[in-house]
Amino acid sequence: MNFTDPLRDLDGDKLREECGVFGLIGAMDAAAICALGLHALQHRGQEAVGITSFDGSEFFSHKGLGHVADNFASGETIAELPGMMAAGHVRYSTTGGSGFRNVQPLYADLATGGFAVAHNGNISNGGQLRADLVRKGAIFQSTSDTEVIIHLVATSRYPTLLDRFVDALRLVEGAYSLICMTPEGMIACRDPLGIRPLVMGKLGDATVFASETVALDVVGAEFVRAVEPGELLQIDFDGNVRSHHPFGTISPRPCIFEHVYFSRPDSILNKRSVYESRKQIGVQLAIEAMADADLVVPVPDSGVPAAIGFSQQSGIPFELGIIRSHYVGRTFIQPSEGARHSSVKRKHNANRLLVEGKRIVLIDDSIVRGTTSLKIVQMMRDAGAKEVHFRVASPPTGYGCYYGVDTPERSKLLAGRMDVDAMCEFIQADSLAFVSIDGLYRAVGHEQRNNACPQYCDACFTGDYPTRLTDLAARADHPAFDRPANKVA
C-alpha cells in the first residue's frame, strides 16, 4: 500500500496482511456500521484506521493511529461522520512508513467532485507511475501508492469519472481491492486477477462491501457474492447496482495465503470455509509427513485448525500444549521492534505438566525468518518435551510478496537461503516438514496445482509471480527474479 523501497529490511516473523476495507451506501448511521465492520477486520491491520463519510453534499473524515476501538468508540466521533455512505480502512504500514499522512481512506477534490479511496493491495509499478506523475508536476501528499490512483484519475482526459477511473486502472499493475466514494455514489472493484479479496452484501436497502465475509456477519448483512476479479461495481443512492468488466477475461489467481493465515477462520473465501480449508491442510500434512508422537500441539492461534486436522487424520491426540495470552496483540503486527520482541516473550507459555516427557508434533501456519519457531521449539524443550517435531501448514516461504503482503526480502526468509534439513537444524527440531504445494491445493479444493495456469497466486512459495514487477525490475539482480513472471495481457 505504500511506496518507497519495496525491499527494505522488515522486522517480524510472520507474513503481514497490510489492510482491510469496508464500505456501505444507503444506510442510516453508515459510519457507525462501518466502524463495526472494520472492528471485524482488525486482524488485517492494527496500526491505523480511518473512516470517510458523505452526507449528500460534503465529505467528512476521521483517522487515527491504533485500533478501531481506540478511535471510534465515542458516539461523538461517529456523530462527526454524517451521511448514508461511508468507507473505512484498517492498515499495517510497510514500505511507506507509519506516518499519519498515509492513513486511509485518502481523499482529494477532483474536477468531478470529491473522491475518497480505500485500497487493499499493492501497485507493483507504483514507483514508476509516481515518478512519471511527479515529472509532469504532480504533488503528492503521502508516500502511499494508493495516491497514484487518485492522480491518474485526476489527470485522465476522459470525460466521465467512470471512464477516468477505468483509464487509470489500465495503467496499474499489481493487486487492488478498492472502495471509492464520489458525489454520485460508491465504486467497488478488484484487480483482473482478483489477488486481494472483496465481497458484497446487503443490509436492508444498503449495499455493503468488505474484505471478508466475517465483517458482513458482524454488522448483520447478508452475503450476496464475491466481487469478481476485474469487476467494477457502481452503486447510486437509489440502490441501483451496475456491473462493468472493462478489463476482459483473465484466469483469476486469488492469494492462496488468505486460506492459510490472513482471513479469519470464520470467513468464507471462494465459496469455501476458511476454517475447513485449514483443517484440510492439517489432514494433508498428516498424510504427507506423519510423525511418531504422543501429542499434536498447535502454535496458537493460527495453527489450531491445521492441528485439529492433523490429529483427526493421524489419530494422535490434540492438546493445547501452548497457552496464548489474548491480552497481547498479534505479535508481528506491532509496529516497533521493541514492542514486537516484548510481545513475543509475553504471548506464549508452555503447558508444562502436559508436554513434559512427551513426543510433540508442533503445528504452525508458516515459517518466515524462523526466529519465532526456534523460540517455540526451545520452549517445548525447556518444559520437558522428549521430542519436538515441527510441521508447517504451508509450503516453504522462499519468495517475497509484492501484492499487498509485507514480507522480508528473500535473503531474510529462512526458506530463501536454506533447504529443509538446514531449516530443521536452525530451529533445533527433531524433524521438520511442510505441506507440499499440491497438498495445499488439495486442501482448498483442487486435485493439484495447474503449473501451466495456476489457480491461485502462490508466488511466495513458488516464485511464480502472476504480473510484471516493474518497480522491482530496477533491481533485476534481486533473487525474486530467479523465476520469470507470468505476463498479464
mmCIF file with all atom_site columns, N, CA and C in Angstrom, residues 70-137:
data_model
loop_
_atom_site.group_PDB
_atom_site.id
_atom_site.type_symbol
_atom_site.label_atom_id
_atom_site.label_alt_id
_atom_site.label_comp_id
_atom_site.label_asym_id
_atom_site.label_entity_id
_atom_site.label_seq_id
_atom_site.pdbx_PDB_ins_code
_atom_site.Cartn_x
_atom_site.Cartn_y
_atom_site.Cartn_z
_atom_site.occupancy
_atom_site.B_iso_or_equiv
_atom_site.pdbx_formal_charge
_atom_site.auth_seq_id
_atom_site.auth_comp_id
_atom_site.auth_asym_id
_atom_site.auth_atom_id
_atom_site.pdbx_PDB_model_num
ATOM 1   N N  . ASP A 1 70  ? -10.032 2.226  19.675  1.00 0.00 ? 70  ASP A N  1
ATOM 2   C CA . ASP A 1 70  ? -9.329  3.391  20.216  1.00 0.00 ? 70  ASP A CA 1
ATOM 3   C C  . ASP A 1 70  ? -9.817  4.691  19.594  1.00 0.00 ? 70  ASP A C  1
ATOM 4   N N  . ASN A 1 71  ? -10.353 4.604  18.384  1.00 0.00 ? 71  ASN A N  1
ATOM 5   C CA . ASN A 1 71  ? -10.662 5.809  17.625  1.00 0.00 ? 71  ASN A CA 1
ATOM 6   C C  . ASN A 1 71  ? -12.146 6.042  17.371  1.00 0.00 ? 71  ASN A C  1
ATOM 7   N N  . PHE A 1 72  ? -12.962 4.973  17.456  1.00 0.00 ? 72  PHE A N  1
ATOM 8   C CA . PHE A 1 72  ? -14.364 5.114  17.085  1.00 0.00 ? 72  PHE A CA 1
ATOM 9   C C  . PHE A 1 72  ? -15.332 4.586  18.148  1.00 0.00 ? 72  PHE A C  1
ATOM 10  N N  . ALA A 1 73  ? -14.874 4.492  19.390  1.00 0.00 ? 73  ALA A N  1
ATOM 11  C CA . ALA A 1 73  ? -15.763 4.045  20.455  1.00 0.00 ? 73  ALA A CA 1
ATOM 12  C C  . ALA A 1 73  ? -16.721 5.149  20.890  1.00 0.00 ? 73  ALA A C  1
ATOM 13  N N  . SER A 1 74  ? -16.329 6.388  20.652  1.00 0.00 ? 74  SER A N  1
ATOM 14  C CA . SER A 1 74  ? -17.130 7.518  21.106  1.00 0.00 ? 74  SER A CA 1
ATOM 15  C C  . SER A 1 74  ? -18.272 7.823  20.150  1.00 0.00 ? 74  SER A C  1
ATOM 16  N N  . GLY A 1 75  ? -19.459 8.014  20.704  1.00 0.00 ? 75  GLY A N  1
ATOM 17  C CA . GLY A 1 75  ? -20.589 8.442  19.887  1.00 0.00 ? 75  GLY A CA 1
ATOM 18  C C  . GLY A 1 75  ? -20.374 9.808  19.289  1.00 0.00 ? 75  GLY A C  1
ATOM 19  N N  . GLU A 1 76  ? -19.594 10.636 19.970  1.00 0.00 ? 76  GLU A N  1
ATOM 20  C CA . GLU A 1 76  ? -19.301 11.970 19.445  1.00 0.00 ? 76  GLU A CA 1
ATOM 21  C C  . GLU A 1 76  ? -18.486 11.882 18.161  1.00 0.00 ? 76  GLU A C  1
ATOM 22  N N  . THR A 1 77  ? -17.545 10.946 18.121  1.00 0.00 ? 77  THR A N  1
ATOM 23  C CA . THR A 1 77  ? -16.736 10.773 16.911  1.00 0.00 ? 77  THR A CA 1
ATOM 24  C C  . THR A 1 77  ? -17.606 10.324 15.750  1.00 0.00 ? 77  THR A C  1
ATOM 25  N N  . ILE A 1 78  ? -18.467 9.353  15.966  1.00 0.00 ? 78  ILE A N  1
ATOM 26  C CA . ILE A 1 78  ? -19.360 8.867  14.920  1.00 0.00 ? 78  ILE A CA 1
ATOM 27  C C  . ILE A 1 78  ? -20.298 9.977  14.459  1.00 0.00 ? 78  ILE A C  1
ATOM 28  N N  . ALA A 1 79  ? -20.745 10.804 15.395  1.00 0.00 ? 79  ALA A N  1
ATOM 29  C CA . ALA A 1 79  ? -21.659 11.896 15.042  1.00 0.00 ? 79  ALA A CA 1
ATOM 30  C C  . ALA A 1 79  ? -21.017 12.907 14.112  1.00 0.00 ? 79  ALA A C  1
ATOM 31  N N  . GLU A 1 80  ? -19.687 12.946 14.106  1.00 0.00 ? 80  GLU A N  1
ATOM 32  C CA . GLU A 1 80  ? -18.963 13.858 13.218  1.00 0.00 ? 80  GLU A CA 1
ATOM 33  C C  . GLU A 1 80  ? -18.817 13.290 11.813  1.00 0.00 ? 80  GLU A C  1
ATOM 34  N N  . LEU A 1 81  ? -19.404 12.108 11.571  1.00 0.00 ? 81  LEU A N  1
ATOM 35  C CA . LEU A 1 81  ? -19.324 11.445 10.256  1.00 0.00 ? 81  LEU A CA 1
ATOM 36  C C  . LEU A 1 81  ? -20.735 11.173 9.750   1.00 0.00 ? 81  LEU A C  1
ATOM 37  N N  . PRO A 1 82  ? -21.486 12.199 9.397   1.00 0.00 ? 82  PRO A N  1
ATOM 38  C CA . PRO A 1 82  ? -22.882 12.003 8.985   1.00 0.00 ? 82  PRO A CA 1
ATOM 39  C C  . PRO A 1 82  ? -22.996 11.456 7.570   1.00 0.00 ? 82  PRO A C  1
ATOM 40  N N  . GLY A 1 83  ? -24.179 10.984 7.252   1.00 0.00 ? 83  GLY A N  1
ATOM 41  C CA . GLY A 1 83  ? -24.448 10.558 5.892   1.00 0.00 ? 83  GLY A CA 1
ATOM 42  C C  . GLY A 1 83  ? -24.811 9.094  5.782   1.00 0.00 ? 83  GLY A C  1
ATOM 43  N N  . MET A 1 84  ? -25.325 8.729  4.596   1.00 0.00 ? 84  MET A N  1
ATOM 44  C CA . MET A 1 84  ? -25.757 7.358  4.329   1.00 0.00 ? 84  MET A CA 1
ATOM 45  C C  . MET A 1 84  ? -24.730 6.576  3.517   1.00 0.00 ? 84  MET A C  1
ATOM 46  N N  . MET A 1 85  ? -23.529 7.128  3.373   1.00 0.00 ? 85  MET A N  1
ATOM 47  C CA . MET A 1 85  ? -22.452 6.421  2.684   1.00 0.00 ? 85  MET A CA 1
ATOM 48  C C  . MET A 1 85  ? -21.163 6.622  3.482   1.00 0.00 ? 85  MET A C  1
ATOM 49  N N  . ALA A 1 86  ? -20.417 5.540  3.676   1.00 0.00 ? 86  ALA A N  1
ATOM 50  C CA . ALA A 1 86  ? -19.151 5.609  4.408   1.00 0.00 ? 86  ALA A CA 1
ATOM 51  C C  . ALA A 1 86  ? -18.240 4.493  3.930   1.00 0.00 ? 86  ALA A C  1
ATOM 52  N N  . ALA A 1 87  ? -16.963 4.750  4.011   1.00 0.00 ? 87  ALA A N  1
ATOM 53  C CA . ALA A 1 87  ? -15.953 3.737  3.697   1.00 0.00 ? 87  ALA A CA 1
ATOM 54  C C  . ALA A 1 87  ? -14.833 3.857  4.709   1.00 0.00 ? 87  ALA A C  1
ATOM 55  N N  . GLY A 1 88  ? -14.241 2.719  5.052   1.00 0.00 ? 88  GLY A N  1
ATOM 56  C CA . GLY A 1 88  ? -13.185 2.724  6.049   1.00 0.00 ? 88  GLY A CA 1
ATOM 57  C C  . GLY A 1 88  ? -12.067 1.766  5.721   1.00 0.00 ? 88  GLY A C  1
ATOM 58  N N  . HIS A 1 89  ? -11.003 1.856  6.512   1.00 0.00 ? 89  HIS A N  1
ATOM 59  C CA . HIS A 1 89  ? -9.765  1.149  6.209   1.00 0.00 ? 89  HIS A CA 1
ATOM 60  C C  . HIS A 1 89  ? -9.012  0.900  7.503   1.00 0.00 ? 89  HIS A C  1
ATOM 61  N N  . VAL A 1 90  ? -8.517  -0.321 7.689   1.00 0.00 ? 90  VAL A N  1
ATOM 62  C CA . VAL A 1 90  ? -7.548  -0.617 8.742   1.00 0.00 ? 90  VAL A CA 1
ATOM 63  C C  . VAL A 1 90  ? -6.250  -0.993 8.046   1.00 0.00 ? 90  VAL A C  1
ATOM 64  N N  . ARG A 1 91  ? -5.141  -0.568 8.630   1.00 0.00 ? 91  ARG A N  1
ATOM 65  C CA . ARG A 1 91  ? -3.878  -0.763 7.922   1.00 0.00 ? 91  ARG A CA 1
ATOM 66  C C  . ARG A 1 91  ? -2.761  -1.164 8.858   1.00 0.00 ? 91  ARG A C  1
ATOM 67  N N  . TYR A 1 92  ? -1.796  -1.825 8.249   1.00 0.00 ? 92  TYR A N  1
ATOM 68  C CA . TYR A 1 92  ? -0.491  -2.043 8.853   1.00 0.00 ? 92  TYR A CA 1
ATOM 69  C C  . TYR A 1 92  ? 0.511   -1.422 7.909   1.00 0.00 ? 92  TYR A C  1
ATOM 70  N N  . SER A 1 93  ? 1.314   -0.513 8.374   1.00 0.00 ? 93  SER A N  1
ATOM 71  C CA . SER A 1 93  ? 2.238   0.162  7.462   1.00 0.00 ? 93  SER A CA 1
ATOM 72  C C  . SER A 1 93  ? 3.373   -0.759 7.064   1.00 0.00 ? 93  SER A C  1
ATOM 73  N N  . THR A 1 94  ? 3.845   -0.568 5.834   1.00 0.00 ? 94  THR A N  1
ATOM 74  C CA . THR A 1 94  ? 5.009   -1.330 5.371   1.00 0.00 ? 94  THR A CA 1
ATOM 75  C C  . THR A 1 94  ? 6.006   -0.349 4.801   1.00 0.00 ? 94  THR A C  1
ATOM 76  N N  . THR A 1 95  ? 6.201   -0.351 3.497   1.00 0.00 ? 95  THR A N  1
ATOM 77  C CA . THR A 1 95  ? 7.300   0.391  2.913   1.00 0.00 ? 95  THR A CA 1
ATOM 78  C C  . THR A 1 95  ? 7.137   1.892  2.953   1.00 0.00 ? 95  THR A C  1
ATOM 79  N N  . GLY A 1 96  ? 5.947   2.409  3.154   1.00 0.00 ? 96  GLY A N  1
ATOM 80  C CA . GLY A 1 96  ? 5.762   3.849  3.203   1.00 0.00 ? 96  GLY A CA 1
ATOM 81  C C  . GLY A 1 96  ? 5.868   4.418  4.600   1.00 0.00 ? 96  GLY A C  1
ATOM 82  N N  . GLY A 1 97  ? 6.044   3.561  5.609   1.00 0.00 ? 97  GLY A N  1
ATOM 83  C CA . GLY A 1 97  ? 6.144   4.049  6.962   1.00 0.00 ? 97  GLY A CA 1
ATOM 84  C C  . GLY A 1 97  ? 4.790   4.234  7.610   1.00 0.00 ? 97  GLY A C  1
ATOM 85  N N  . SER A 1 98  ? 4.833   4.578  8.892   1.00 0.00 ? 98  SER A N  1
ATOM 86  C CA . SER A 1 98  ? 3.622   4.605  9.699   1.00 0.00 ? 98  SER A CA 1
ATOM 87  C C  . SER A 1 98  ? 3.094   6.012  9.922   1.00 0.00 ? 98  SER A C  1
ATOM 88  N N  . GLY A 1 99  ? 3.468   6.959  9.093   1.00 0.00 ? 99  GLY A N  1
ATOM 89  C CA . GLY A 1 99  ? 3.035   8.327  9.275   1.00 0.00 ? 99  GLY A CA 1
ATOM 90  C C  . GLY A 1 99  ? 1.533   8.499  9.112   1.00 0.00 ? 99  GLY A C  1
ATOM 91  N N  . PHE A 1 100 ? 1.009   9.518  9.804   1.00 0.00 ? 100 PHE A N  1
ATOM 92  C CA . PHE A 1 100 ? -0.422  9.777  9.777   1.00 0.00 ? 100 PHE A CA 1
ATOM 93  C C  . PHE A 1 100 ? -0.914  10.105 8.369   1.00 0.00 ? 100 PHE A C  1
ATOM 94  N N  . ARG A 1 101 ? -0.054  10.704 7.562   1.00 0.00 ? 101 ARG A N  1
ATOM 95  C CA . ARG A 1 101 ? -0.486  11.111 6.218   1.00 0.00 ? 101 ARG A CA 1
ATOM 96  C C  . ARG A 1 101 ? -0.821  9.923  5.324   1.00 0.00 ? 101 ARG A C  1
ATOM 97  N N  . ASN A 1 102 ? -0.396  8.720  5.693   1.00 0.00 ? 102 ASN A N  1
ATOM 98  C CA . ASN A 1 102 ? -0.697  7.542  4.890   1.00 0.00 ? 102 ASN A CA 1
ATOM 99  C C  . ASN A 1 102 ? -1.968  6.819  5.328   1.00 0.00 ? 102 ASN A C  1
ATOM 100 N N  . VAL A 1 103 ? -2.594  7.286  6.402   1.00 0.00 ? 103 VAL A N  1
ATOM 101 C CA . VAL A 1 103 ? -3.806  6.617  6.898   1.00 0.00 ? 103 VAL A CA 1
ATOM 102 C C  . VAL A 1 103 ? -4.939  6.848  5.910   1.00 0.00 ? 103 VAL A C  1
ATOM 103 N N  . GLN A 1 104 ? -5.641  5.784  5.574   1.00 0.00 ? 104 GLN A N  1
ATOM 104 C CA . GLN A 1 104 ? -6.720  5.842  4.586   1.00 0.00 ? 104 GLN A CA 1
ATOM 105 C C  . GLN A 1 104 ? -8.089  5.842  5.268   1.00 0.00 ? 104 GLN A C  1
ATOM 106 N N  . PRO A 1 105 ? -9.146  6.147  4.501   1.00 0.00 ? 105 PRO A N  1
ATOM 107 C CA . PRO A 1 105 ? -9.199  6.482  3.078   1.00 0.00 ? 105 PRO A CA 1
ATOM 108 C C  . PRO A 1 105 ? -8.479  7.791  2.746   1.00 0.00 ? 105 PRO A C  1
ATOM 109 N N  . LEU A 1 106 ? -7.887  7.807  1.543   1.00 0.00 ? 106 LEU A N  1
ATOM 110 C CA . LEU A 1 106 ? -7.310  9.044  1.020   1.00 0.00 ? 106 LEU A CA 1
ATOM 111 C C  . LEU A 1 106 ? -8.409  9.823  0.300   1.00 0.00 ? 106 LEU A C  1
ATOM 112 N N  . TYR A 1 107 ? -8.324  11.145 0.367   1.00 0.00 ? 107 TYR A N  1
ATOM 113 C CA . TYR A 1 107 ? -9.369  11.993 -0.210  1.00 0.00 ? 107 TYR A CA 1
ATOM 114 C C  . TYR A 1 107 ? -8.740  13.097 -1.048  1.00 0.00 ? 107 TYR A C  1
ATOM 115 N N  . ALA A 1 108 ? -9.428  13.441 -2.143  1.00 0.00 ? 108 ALA A N  1
ATOM 116 C CA . ALA A 1 108 ? -8.993  14.571 -2.976  1.00 0.00 ? 108 ALA A CA 1
ATOM 117 C C  . ALA A 1 108 ? -10.214 15.203 -3.623  1.00 0.00 ? 108 ALA A C  1
ATOM 118 N N  . ASP A 1 109 ? -10.122 16.513 -3.882  1.00 0.00 ? 109 ASP A N  1
ATOM 119 C CA . ASP A 1 109 ? -11.136 17.227 -4.662  1.00 0.00 ? 109 ASP A CA 1
ATOM 120 C C  . ASP A 1 109 ? -10.703 17.219 -6.120  1.00 0.00 ? 109 ASP A C  1
ATOM 121 N N  . LEU A 1 110 ? -11.438 16.507 -6.951  1.00 0.00 ? 110 LEU A N  1
ATOM 122 C CA . LEU A 1 110 ? -11.143 16.424 -8.372  1.00 0.00 ? 110 LEU A CA 1
ATOM 123 C C  . LEU A 1 110 ? -12.071 17.351 -9.145  1.00 0.00 ? 110 LEU A C  1
ATOM 124 N N  . ALA A 1 111 ? -11.845 17.470 -10.427 1.00 0.00 ? 111 ALA A N  1
ATOM 125 C CA . ALA A 1 111 ? -12.719 18.293 -11.267 1.00 0.00 ? 111 ALA A CA 1
ATOM 126 C C  . ALA A 1 111 ? -14.149 17.770 -11.260 1.00 0.00 ? 111 ALA A C  1
ATOM 127 N N  . THR A 1 112 ? -14.294 16.466 -11.024 1.00 0.00 ? 112 THR A N  1
ATOM 128 C CA . THR A 1 112 ? -15.623 15.846 -10.992 1.00 0.00 ? 112 THR A CA 1
ATOM 129 C C  . THR A 1 112 ? -16.245 15.885 -9.604  1.00 0.00 ? 112 THR A C  1
ATOM 130 N N  . GLY A 1 113 ? -15.525 16.415 -8.614  1.00 0.00 ? 113 GLY A N  1
ATOM 131 C CA . GLY A 1 113 ? -16.013 16.460 -7.246  1.00 0.00 ? 113 GLY A CA 1
ATOM 132 C C  . GLY A 1 113 ? -15.131 15.666 -6.310  1.00 0.00 ? 113 GLY A C  1
ATOM 133 N N  . GLY A 1 114 ? -15.593 15.492 -5.070  1.00 0.00 ? 114 GLY A N  1
ATOM 134 C CA . GLY A 1 114 ? -14.809 14.766 -4.083  1.00 0.00 ? 114 GLY A CA 1
ATOM 135 C C  . GLY A 1 114 ? -14.600 13.315 -4.473  1.00 0.00 ? 114 GLY A C  1
ATOM 136 N N  . PHE A 1 115 ? -13.454 12.767 -4.049  1.00 0.00 ? 115 PHE A N  1
ATOM 137 C CA . PHE A 1 115 ? -13.101 11.387 -4.403  1.00 0.00 ? 115 PHE A CA 1
ATOM 138 C C  . PHE A 1 115 ? -12.314 10.806 -3.236  1.00 0.00 ? 115 PHE A C  1
ATOM 139 N N  . ALA A 1 116 ? -12.864 9.781  -2.583  1.00 0.00 ? 116 ALA A N  1
ATOM 140 C CA . ALA A 1 116 ? -12.195 9.105  -1.471  1.00 0.00 ? 116 ALA A CA 1
ATOM 141 C C  . ALA A 1 116 ? -11.968 7.651  -1.845  1.00 0.00 ? 116 ALA A C  1
ATOM 142 N N  . VAL A 1 117 ? -10.825 7.105  -1.458  1.00 0.00 ? 117 VAL A N  1
ATOM 143 C CA . VAL A 1 117 ? -10.495 5.742  -1.851  1.00 0.00 ? 117 VAL A CA 1
ATOM 144 C C  . VAL A 1 117 ? -9.842  4.994  -0.693  1.00 0.00 ? 117 VAL A C  1
ATOM 145 N N  . ALA A 1 118 ? -10.294 3.751  -0.484  1.00 0.00 ? 118 ALA A N  1
ATOM 146 C CA . ALA A 1 118 ? -9.681  2.813  0.454   1.00 0.00 ? 118 ALA A CA 1
ATOM 147 C C  . ALA A 1 118 ? -9.167  1.632  -0.368  1.00 0.00 ? 118 ALA A C  1
ATOM 148 N N  . HIS A 1 119 ? -7.940  1.237  -0.141  1.00 0.00 ? 119 HIS A N  1
ATOM 149 C CA . HIS A 1 119 ? -7.233  0.304  -1.028  1.00 0.00 ? 119 HIS A CA 1
ATOM 150 C C  . HIS A 1 119 ? -6.585  -0.809 -0.215  1.00 0.00 ? 119 HIS A C  1
ATOM 151 N N  . ASN A 1 120 ? -6.868  -2.035 -0.580  1.00 0.00 ? 120 ASN A N  1
ATOM 152 C CA . ASN A 1 120 ? -6.149  -3.203 -0.085  1.00 0.00 ? 120 ASN A CA 1
ATOM 153 C C  . ASN A 1 120 ? -5.369  -3.788 -1.250  1.00 0.00 ? 120 ASN A C  1
ATOM 154 N N  . GLY A 1 121 ? -4.065  -3.894 -1.106  1.00 0.00 ? 121 GLY A N  1
ATOM 155 C CA . GLY A 1 121 ? -3.241  -4.443 -2.171  1.00 0.00 ? 121 GLY A CA 1
ATOM 156 C C  . GLY A 1 121 ? -1.962  -3.659 -2.326  1.00 0.00 ? 121 GLY A C  1
ATOM 157 N N  . ASN A 1 122 ? -1.317  -3.841 -3.451  1.00 0.00 ? 122 ASN A N  1
ATOM 158 C CA . ASN A 1 122 ? -0.082  -3.128 -3.726  1.00 0.00 ? 122 ASN A CA 1
ATOM 159 C C  . ASN A 1 122 ? 0.091   -2.979 -5.231  1.00 0.00 ? 122 ASN A C  1
ATOM 160 N N  . ILE A 1 123 ? 0.473   -1.783 -5.648  1.00 0.00 ? 123 ILE A N  1
ATOM 161 C CA . ILE A 1 123 ? 0.683   -1.491 -7.065  1.00 0.00 ? 123 ILE A CA 1
ATOM 162 C C  . ILE A 1 123 ? 2.156   -1.740 -7.384  1.00 0.00 ? 123 ILE A C  1
ATOM 163 N N  . SER A 1 124 ? 2.420   -2.756 -8.171  1.00 0.00 ? 124 SER A N  1
ATOM 164 C CA . SER A 1 124 ? 3.805   -3.165 -8.399  1.00 0.00 ? 124 SER A CA 1
ATOM 165 C C  . SER A 1 124 ? 4.547   -2.266 -9.377  1.00 0.00 ? 124 SER A C  1
ATOM 166 N N  . ASN A 1 125 ? 3.848   -1.348 -10.027 1.00 0.00 ? 125 ASN A N  1
ATOM 167 C CA . ASN A 1 125 ? 4.524   -0.328 -10.830 1.00 0.00 ? 125 ASN A CA 1
ATOM 168 C C  . ASN A 1 125 ? 4.234   1.068  -10.284 1.00 0.00 ? 125 ASN A C  1
ATOM 169 N N  . GLY A 1 126 ? 3.882   1.130  -8.989  1.00 0.00 ? 126 GLY A N  1
ATOM 170 C CA . GLY A 1 126 ? 3.545   2.409  -8.375  1.00 0.00 ? 126 GLY A CA 1
ATOM 171 C C  . GLY A 1 126 ? 4.703   3.386  -8.379  1.00 0.00 ? 126 GLY A C  1
ATOM 172 N N  . GLY A 1 127 ? 5.922   2.896  -8.212  1.00 0.00 ? 127 GLY A N  1
ATOM 173 C CA . GLY A 1 127 ? 7.080   3.781  -8.210  1.00 0.00 ? 127 GLY A CA 1
ATOM 174 C C  . GLY A 1 127 ? 7.288   4.448  -9.558  1.00 0.00 ? 127 GLY A C  1
ATOM 175 N N  . GLN A 1 128 ? 7.177   3.652  -10.626 1.00 0.00 ? 128 GLN A N  1
ATOM 176 C CA . GLN A 1 128 ? 7.338   4.212  -11.971 1.00 0.00 ? 128 GLN A CA 1
ATOM 177 C C  . GLN A 1 128 ? 6.238   5.221  -12.270 1.00 0.00 ? 128 GLN A C  1
ATOM 178 N N  . LEU A 1 129 ? 5.006   4.873  -11.941 1.00 0.00 ? 129 LEU A N  1
ATOM 179 C CA . LEU A 1 129 ? 3.892   5.784  -12.187 1.00 0.00 ? 129 LEU A CA 1
ATOM 180 C C  . LEU A 1 129 ? 4.056   7.066  -11.384 1.00 0.00 ? 129 LEU A C  1
ATOM 181 N N  . ARG A 1 130 ? 4.472   6.931  -10.160 1.00 0.00 ? 130 ARG A N  1
ATOM 182 C CA . ARG A 1 130 ? 4.666   8.100  -9.302  1.00 0.00 ? 130 ARG A CA 1
ATOM 183 C C  . ARG A 1 130 ? 5.734   9.028  -9.887  1.00 0.00 ? 130 ARG A C  1
ATOM 184 N N  . ALA A 1 131 ? 6.852   8.436  -10.317 1.00 0.00 ? 131 ALA A N  1
ATOM 185 C CA . ALA A 1 131 ? 7.927   9.246  -10.895 1.00 0.00 ? 131 ALA A CA 1
ATOM 186 C C  . ALA A 1 131 ? 7.451   9.987  -12.148 1.00 0.00 ? 131 ALA A C  1
ATOM 187 N N  . ASP A 1 132 ? 6.681   9.304  -12.992 1.00 0.00 ? 132 ASP A N  1
ATOM 188 C CA . ASP A 1 132 ? 6.152   9.948  -14.202 1.00 0.00 ? 132 ASP A CA 1
ATOM 189 C C  . ASP A 1 132 ? 5.226   11.104 -13.844 1.00 0.00 ? 132 ASP A C  1
ATOM 190 N N  . LEU A 1 133 ? 4.373   10.898 -12.846 1.00 0.00 ? 133 LEU A N  1
ATOM 191 C CA . LEU A 1 133 ? 3.440   11.947 -12.445 1.00 0.00 ? 133 LEU A CA 1
ATOM 192 C C  . LEU A 1 133 ? 4.166   13.145 -11.838 1.00 0.00 ? 133 LEU A C  1
ATOM 193 N N  . VAL A 1 134 ? 5.191   12.881 -11.035 1.00 0.00 ? 134 VAL A N  1
ATOM 194 C CA . VAL A 1 134 ? 5.956   13.975 -10.437 1.00 0.00 ? 134 VAL A CA 1
ATOM 195 C C  . VAL A 1 134 ? 6.664   14.797 -11.504 1.00 0.00 ? 134 VAL A C  1
ATOM 196 N N  . ARG A 1 135 ? 7.201   14.110 -12.516 1.00 0.00 ? 135 ARG A N  1
ATOM 197 C CA . ARG A 1 135 ? 7.855   14.833 -13.625 1.00 0.00 ? 135 ARG A CA 1
ATOM 198 C C  . ARG A 1 135 ? 6.874   15.743 -14.353 1.00 0.00 ? 135 ARG A C  1
ATOM 199 N N  . LYS A 1 136 ? 5.593   15.367 -14.340 1.00 0.00 ? 136 LYS A N  1
ATOM 200 C CA . LYS A 1 136 ? 4.565   16.167 -15.013 1.00 0.00 ? 136 LYS A CA 1
ATOM 201 C C  . LYS A 1 136 ? 3.969   17.234 -14.099 1.00 0.00 ? 136 LYS A C  1
ATOM 202 N N  . GLY A 1 137 ? 4.495   17.320 -12.862 1.00 0.00 ? 137 GLY A N  1
ATOM 203 C CA . GLY A 1 137 ? 4.058   18.378 -11.967 1.00 0.00 ? 137 GLY A CA 1
ATOM 204 C C  . GLY A 1 137 ? 3.159   17.956 -10.833 1.00 0.00 ? 137 GLY A C  1
#
